[in-house]
Short mmCIF file of C-alpha atoms and ligand atoms in Angstrom, two decimals:
data_model
loop_
_atom_site.label_atom_id
_atom_site.label_comp_id
_atom_site.label_asym_id
_atom_site.label_seq_id
_atom_site.Cartn_x
_atom_site.Cartn_y
_atom_site.Cartn_z
CA UNK A 1 -8.74 -19.67 -9.60
CA UNK A 2 -7.68 -20.92 -6.09
CA UNK A 3 -4.96 -19.23 -6.67
CA UNK A 4 -7.00 -15.81 -7.20
CA UNK A 5 -7.89 -16.03 -4.71
CA UNK A 6 -4.98 -16.04 -2.20
CA UNK A 7 -4.08 -13.29 -3.48
CA UNK A 8 -6.52 -10.94 -4.01
CA UNK A 9 -7.51 -11.95 -0.48
CA UNK A 10 -3.72 -11.36 0.33
CA UNK A 11 -3.60 -8.40 -1.46
CA UNK A 12 -6.15 -6.45 0.64
CA UNK A 13 -4.50 -7.88 3.77
CA UNK A 14 -1.53 -5.95 2.86
CA UNK A 15 -3.47 -2.71 2.40
CA UNK A 16 -5.01 -2.73 5.10
CA UNK A 17 -1.53 -3.32 7.14
CA UNK A 18 0.11 -0.51 4.77
CA UNK A 19 -3.00 1.34 5.85
CA UNK A 20 -3.50 0.80 9.46
CA UNK A 21 0.49 1.32 9.39
CA UNK A 22 0.12 5.11 8.24
CA UNK A 23 -3.39 6.16 10.48
CA UNK A 24 -1.73 5.04 13.37
CA UNK A 25 -1.16 7.92 15.64
CA UNK A 26 -4.31 9.92 13.71
CA UNK A 27 -7.99 8.74 14.41
CA UNK A 28 -9.37 10.85 12.31
CA UNK A 29 -12.53 8.45 11.54
CA UNK A 30 -15.26 10.98 14.66
CA UNK A 31 -13.61 14.48 12.94
CA UNK A 32 -14.78 12.81 9.24
CA UNK A 33 -18.44 12.17 10.67
CA UNK A 34 -19.74 16.41 10.99
CA UNK A 35 -18.27 16.18 7.28
CA UNK A 36 -20.75 16.03 4.15
CA UNK A 37 -21.00 14.43 1.77
CA UNK A 38 -18.84 15.08 -1.33
CA UNK A 39 -22.53 14.30 -3.48
CA UNK A 40 -23.66 17.14 -1.24
CA UNK A 41 -21.14 19.69 -2.87
CA UNK A 42 -22.14 20.57 -6.37
CA UNK A 43 -18.81 19.83 -7.04
CA UNK A 44 -18.36 16.76 -11.20
CA UNK A 45 -15.17 15.82 -11.99
CA UNK A 46 -12.95 16.80 -14.93
CA UNK A 47 -13.21 15.30 -18.00
CA UNK A 48 -10.98 17.56 -21.26
CA UNK A 49 -7.89 16.30 -22.09
CA UNK A 50 -6.00 17.48 -24.66
CA UNK A 51 -7.85 18.32 -26.44
CA UNK A 52 -5.93 18.38 -29.78
CA UNK A 53 -4.17 15.59 -29.69
CA UNK A 54 -7.36 13.89 -30.00
CA UNK A 55 -9.17 16.66 -31.70
CA UNK A 56 -12.89 13.16 -32.13
CA UNK A 57 -13.14 13.92 -28.93
CA UNK A 58 -10.29 14.41 -26.35
CA UNK A 59 -12.49 14.09 -22.80
CA UNK A 60 -13.82 11.40 -21.03
CA UNK A 61 -17.89 10.24 -20.91
CA UNK A 62 -19.98 10.92 -18.09
CA UNK A 63 -20.82 9.43 -15.39
CA UNK A 64 -23.95 7.43 -16.42
CA UNK A 65 -27.47 9.76 -15.36
CA UNK A 66 -28.02 8.20 -12.16
CA UNK A 67 -24.64 8.37 -10.58
CA UNK A 68 -23.55 8.75 -7.60
CA UNK A 69 -20.71 10.99 -6.71
CA UNK A 70 -19.85 8.98 -3.31
CA UNK A 71 -15.91 9.26 -3.22
CA UNK A 72 -13.30 11.96 -4.02
CA UNK A 73 -10.08 10.38 -3.17
CA UNK A 74 -6.72 12.20 -3.50
CA UNK A 75 -4.61 9.29 -4.79
CA UNK A 76 -0.02 9.25 -3.90
CA UNK A 77 1.12 6.16 -6.44
CA UNK A 78 3.26 4.82 -8.74
CA UNK A 79 3.53 2.99 -11.57
CA UNK A 80 6.11 0.18 -12.63
CA UNK A 81 6.32 -0.29 -16.51
CA UNK A 82 9.47 -3.26 -17.89
CA UNK A 83 11.59 -2.86 -21.09
CA UNK A 84 13.31 -5.30 -20.42
CA UNK A 85 13.89 -8.56 -22.26
CA UNK A 86 13.38 -8.38 -25.81
CA UNK A 87 11.64 -5.66 -26.10
CA UNK A 88 12.23 -3.65 -28.86
CA UNK A 89 12.32 -0.03 -28.33
CA UNK A 90 10.33 0.74 -31.26
CA UNK A 91 7.39 -0.43 -28.79
CA UNK A 92 5.39 0.82 -26.08
CA UNK A 93 6.48 -0.28 -22.30
CA UNK A 94 4.61 -3.21 -20.85
CA UNK A 95 2.99 -2.66 -17.18
CA UNK A 96 4.17 -4.68 -14.97
CA UNK A 97 2.17 -3.49 -11.76
CA UNK A 98 0.31 0.31 -9.82
CA UNK A 99 -0.03 0.76 -5.99
CA UNK A 100 -2.01 3.82 -4.77
CA UNK A 101 -2.81 4.57 -1.51
CA UNK A 102 -6.23 6.49 -1.32
CA UNK A 103 -6.08 9.84 1.41
CA UNK A 104 -10.15 11.45 1.82
CA UNK A 105 -10.44 14.89 0.38
CA UNK A 106 -14.31 14.98 1.56
CA UNK A 107 -12.85 17.59 4.36
CA UNK A 108 -10.65 19.55 1.64
CA UNK A 109 -13.39 19.53 -0.36
CA UNK A 110 -15.89 21.05 2.36
CA UNK A 111 -12.70 23.25 3.83
CA UNK A 112 -12.07 24.53 -0.35
CA UNK A 113 -13.95 27.83 -2.16
CA UNK A 114 -14.10 25.91 -4.96
CA UNK A 115 -13.16 23.33 -7.21
CA UNK A 116 -10.48 24.68 -8.38
CA UNK A 117 -9.09 25.60 -5.95
CA UNK A 118 -9.01 21.76 -4.88
CA UNK A 119 -7.44 21.29 -8.66
CA UNK A 120 -5.28 23.40 -7.80
CA UNK A 121 -2.85 21.87 -5.13
CA UNK A 122 -2.39 18.22 -6.25
CA UNK A 123 0.63 18.97 -7.84
CA UNK A 124 1.95 20.42 -3.98
CA UNK A 125 0.66 16.97 -2.76
CA UNK A 126 3.41 15.09 -4.82
CA UNK A 127 6.72 17.24 -3.63
CA UNK A 128 5.14 15.08 -0.13
CA UNK A 129 6.98 12.12 0.81
CA UNK A 130 5.19 9.74 1.43
CA UNK A 131 6.07 9.71 5.43
CA UNK A 132 5.20 13.41 5.28
CA UNK A 133 1.09 12.95 3.53
CA UNK A 134 0.76 9.24 6.16
CA UNK A 135 1.91 11.67 9.13
CA UNK A 136 -0.51 14.57 7.72
CA UNK A 137 -4.73 15.14 9.32
CA UNK A 138 -5.63 12.52 5.74
CA UNK A 139 -7.15 10.03 6.62
CA UNK A 140 -6.20 7.31 4.22
CA UNK A 141 -9.17 5.19 3.44
CA UNK A 142 -8.49 2.67 0.67
CA UNK A 143 -6.05 2.02 -1.48
CA UNK A 144 -5.25 0.38 -5.02
CA UNK A 145 -2.66 -2.31 -5.92
CA UNK A 146 -2.21 -4.91 -9.06
CA UNK A 147 -3.68 -8.76 -10.31
CA UNK A 148 -4.02 -10.00 -13.30
CA UNK A 149 -3.23 -6.90 -14.95
CA UNK A 150 -6.48 -5.12 -13.51
CA UNK A 151 -6.68 -2.60 -10.66
CA UNK A 152 -8.24 -4.33 -7.37
CA UNK A 153 -9.68 -0.76 -5.51
CA UNK A 154 -10.38 -1.09 -1.89
CA UNK A 155 -12.34 1.50 -0.21
CA UNK A 156 -12.89 1.03 2.87
CA UNK A 157 -16.22 -0.05 5.09
CA UNK A 158 -17.04 0.68 1.33
CA UNK A 159 -16.62 -1.75 -1.32
CA UNK A 160 -14.00 -3.98 -2.81
CA UNK A 161 -14.04 -4.57 -6.75
CA UNK A 162 -11.78 -5.07 -9.76
CA UNK A 163 -11.83 -1.76 -12.37
CA UNK A 164 -9.79 -2.43 -16.41
CA UNK A 165 -9.53 0.54 -18.50
CA UNK A 166 -12.30 2.00 -20.25
CA UNK A 167 -11.49 5.22 -21.86
CA UNK A 168 -8.59 7.73 -21.56
CA UNK A 169 -6.88 11.01 -22.77
CA UNK A 170 -3.58 13.28 -23.01
CA UNK A 171 -3.60 15.66 -20.07
CA UNK A 172 -4.41 18.77 -21.08
CA UNK A 173 -0.50 20.56 -20.42
CA UNK A 174 2.99 18.97 -19.70
CA UNK A 175 2.52 16.17 -21.60
CA UNK A 176 6.16 15.24 -20.22
CA UNK A 177 5.67 14.95 -17.59
CA UNK A 178 1.95 14.37 -16.26
CA UNK A 179 0.46 10.55 -17.11
CA UNK A 180 -3.30 10.12 -18.48
CA UNK A 181 -6.15 10.44 -17.65
CA UNK A 182 -8.63 8.24 -17.50
CA UNK A 183 -12.00 6.64 -17.05
CA UNK A 184 -12.48 2.79 -15.22
CA UNK A 185 -15.74 0.70 -14.98
CA UNK A 186 -16.36 -2.58 -13.02
CA UNK A 187 -18.13 -5.28 -14.17
CA UNK A 188 -21.05 -3.36 -15.26
CA UNK A 189 -20.46 -0.40 -15.61
CA UNK A 190 -21.91 -0.73 -11.43
CA UNK A 191 -18.24 1.41 -10.49
CA UNK A 192 -17.10 4.42 -12.70
CA UNK A 193 -14.00 5.35 -11.61
CA UNK A 194 -12.14 8.27 -12.55
CA UNK A 195 -8.40 9.43 -12.26
CA UNK A 196 -7.62 12.82 -13.44
CA UNK A 197 -5.15 15.46 -12.39
CA UNK A 198 -2.43 13.59 -12.36
CA UNK A 199 1.22 15.46 -11.64
CA UNK A 200 3.58 13.06 -13.16
CA UNK A 201 3.10 9.43 -13.99
CA UNK A 202 4.63 9.98 -17.23
CA UNK A 203 5.33 7.07 -18.79
CA UNK A 204 7.66 7.60 -22.42
CA UNK A 205 5.27 5.77 -25.73
CA UNK A 206 8.59 3.95 -26.00
CA UNK A 207 11.44 1.86 -24.76
CA UNK A 208 14.16 3.75 -26.60
CA UNK A 209 16.54 4.70 -24.13
CA UNK A 210 15.07 3.82 -22.14
CA UNK A 211 16.26 1.35 -18.02
CA UNK A 212 14.59 -2.22 -18.47
CA UNK A 213 12.02 -0.82 -15.21
CA UNK A 214 10.08 2.32 -16.00
CA UNK A 215 9.16 3.82 -11.72
CA UNK A 216 7.24 6.58 -12.39
CA UNK A 217 5.11 8.79 -9.70
CA UNK A 218 2.43 10.51 -9.13
CA UNK A 219 -0.75 11.90 -7.68
CA UNK A 220 -3.96 12.42 -8.18
CA UNK A 221 -7.99 13.17 -8.12
CA UNK A 222 -9.37 10.08 -8.41
CA UNK A 223 -14.17 10.41 -7.97
CA UNK A 224 -15.29 7.36 -7.58
CA UNK A 225 -19.45 6.90 -8.80
CA UNK A 226 -21.73 4.88 -7.96
C1 NAG B 1 -32.13 5.93 -13.37
O1 NAG B 1 -33.47 5.60 -12.96
C2 NAG B 1 -34.80 5.92 -12.89
C3 NAG B 1 -36.19 5.63 -11.71
O2 NAG B 1 -34.55 4.14 -11.03
C4 NAG B 1 -35.21 4.20 -14.13
O3 NAG B 1 -36.21 3.68 -14.18
C5 NAG B 1 -33.02 4.72 -15.52
O4 NAG B 1 -33.81 3.50 -16.81
C6 NAG B 1 -32.86 4.85 -15.18
N1 NAG B 1 -32.19 4.86 -16.14
C7 NAG B 1 -30.87 3.90 -16.39
C8 NAG B 1 -29.95 5.29 -18.11
O5 NAG B 1 -30.45 3.21 -16.28
C1 NAG B 2 8.12 -1.98 -9.16
O1 NAG B 2 8.76 -0.58 -9.03
C2 NAG B 2 10.17 -0.16 -6.85
C3 NAG B 2 11.24 0.76 -7.45
O2 NAG B 2 11.73 0.52 -8.48
C4 NAG B 2 10.37 -1.99 -6.52
O3 NAG B 2 10.26 -1.29 -5.79
C5 NAG B 2 9.40 -2.48 -6.77
O4 NAG B 2 9.80 -4.57 -6.39
C6 NAG B 2 8.69 -3.49 -8.04
N1 NAG B 2 7.41 -4.05 -8.55
C7 NAG B 2 8.16 -4.68 -9.19
C8 NAG B 2 6.78 -5.81 -9.24
O5 NAG B 2 8.91 -4.71 -10.30
C1 NAG B 3 5.94 10.54 10.67
O1 NAG B 3 5.44 9.28 11.93
C2 NAG B 3 6.92 8.79 12.45
C3 NAG B 3 5.89 7.93 13.92
O2 NAG B 3 5.56 8.63 14.65
C4 NAG B 3 8.60 9.40 12.72
O3 NAG B 3 9.44 8.67 12.78
C5 NAG B 3 8.98 10.23 11.00
O4 NAG B 3 9.90 10.91 10.98
C6 NAG B 3 7.60 10.86 10.82
N1 NAG B 3 7.87 11.63 9.20
C7 NAG B 3 7.73 12.95 9.13
C8 NAG B 3 7.89 13.60 8.18
O5 NAG B 3 7.50 14.11 9.50
C1 NAG B 4 -1.61 19.29 -26.31
O1 NAG B 4 -0.85 18.81 -27.45
C2 NAG B 4 -0.47 18.88 -28.21
C3 NAG B 4 -0.03 17.31 -29.17
O2 NAG B 4 0.27 16.69 -28.66
C4 NAG B 4 0.91 19.49 -27.77
O3 NAG B 4 1.38 20.77 -28.90
C5 NAG B 4 -0.18 20.21 -27.06
O4 NAG B 4 1.46 21.36 -26.83
C6 NAG B 4 -0.23 19.83 -26.27
N1 NAG B 4 -1.34 20.42 -25.29
C7 NAG B 4 -0.41 21.09 -24.54
C8 NAG B 4 -1.14 21.95 -23.17
O5 NAG B 4 0.73 20.17 -23.78
C1 NAG B 5 18.18 4.53 -15.64
O1 NAG B 5 17.79 4.71 -14.71
C2 NAG B 5 19.25 5.12 -13.33
C3 NAG B 5 19.72 4.72 -11.95
O2 NAG B 5 18.35 4.98 -10.79
C4 NAG B 5 19.06 7.11 -13.72
O3 NAG B 5 19.98 7.70 -13.19
C5 NAG B 5 18.61 7.25 -14.80
O4 NAG B 5 17.99 8.74 -14.86
C6 NAG B 5 17.63 5.87 -15.33
N1 NAG B 5 17.42 6.32 -17.11
C7 NAG B 5 16.64 6.48 -17.13
C8 NAG B 5 15.59 7.08 -18.92
O5 NAG B 5 14.84 7.17 -16.86
#
């Protein structure tokens, strides 16, 4: 337990450091005070993936009735999976870790004409390398790391919590390039976190013809409800 918390603290310190570094030339927080909260946008998280893959639903479930949209972020990150060791080719790759930086989308949400125009620009962020995104005027407002196979989410000035996967769907298009859409929850369903509109992040279903390490980069929308 002690080791787990030491790691947890180290991870938080690391993510704060990386983000502080990323925004060192931009102090955006004053500007962002004038931006209306995303809860006033009237937008709601897209839930429907590829229906033909899973006719029983093909859709993530909506957040609890009493939940309020707290944050919409653009996530830029990567997944590491392993096909090493004694992996049989028919087996699925094993999750190793993810690392994602979260950029506050509130200013974009306020500036864009509608929700679809926001979804449409997400894939463009995949073409930016990290340095360009870090130098952009988007504020890095948190991160996602991995501890004991769970995602540790830090939203600066808001909360730090762990989530586990609750459900997922195949993306509505590009299933051989885009990763799964997911709905994760913290203990007691306090936080409900949706990773949707994935661009990149595909993980092969089996280890056949794969390298020992699979590294997959992605950009997506993250919607946080509490
Ligand atoms: C939602 O909030 C209301 C008022 O606080 C409460 O009465 C109700 O039980 C809540 N519903 C759920 C599903 O949590
Ligand atoms: C994840 O992949 C990146 C890029 O290949 C590598 O630098 C990093 O060490 C990997 N992490 C783990 C835990 O394997
Ligand atoms: C980002 O900023 C750093 C430090 O100011 C600079 O060295 C780097 O070239 C910039 N990168 C891009 C892609 O503009
Ligand atoms: C949805 O999944 C089905 C079954 O895997 C596939 O044939 C179809 O191409 C997918 N649709 C899209 C838009 O990718
Ligand atoms: C395996 O790694 C090599 C070297 O990094 C890379 O060129 C190749 O595309 C990888 N193979 C797969 C299936 O990802």
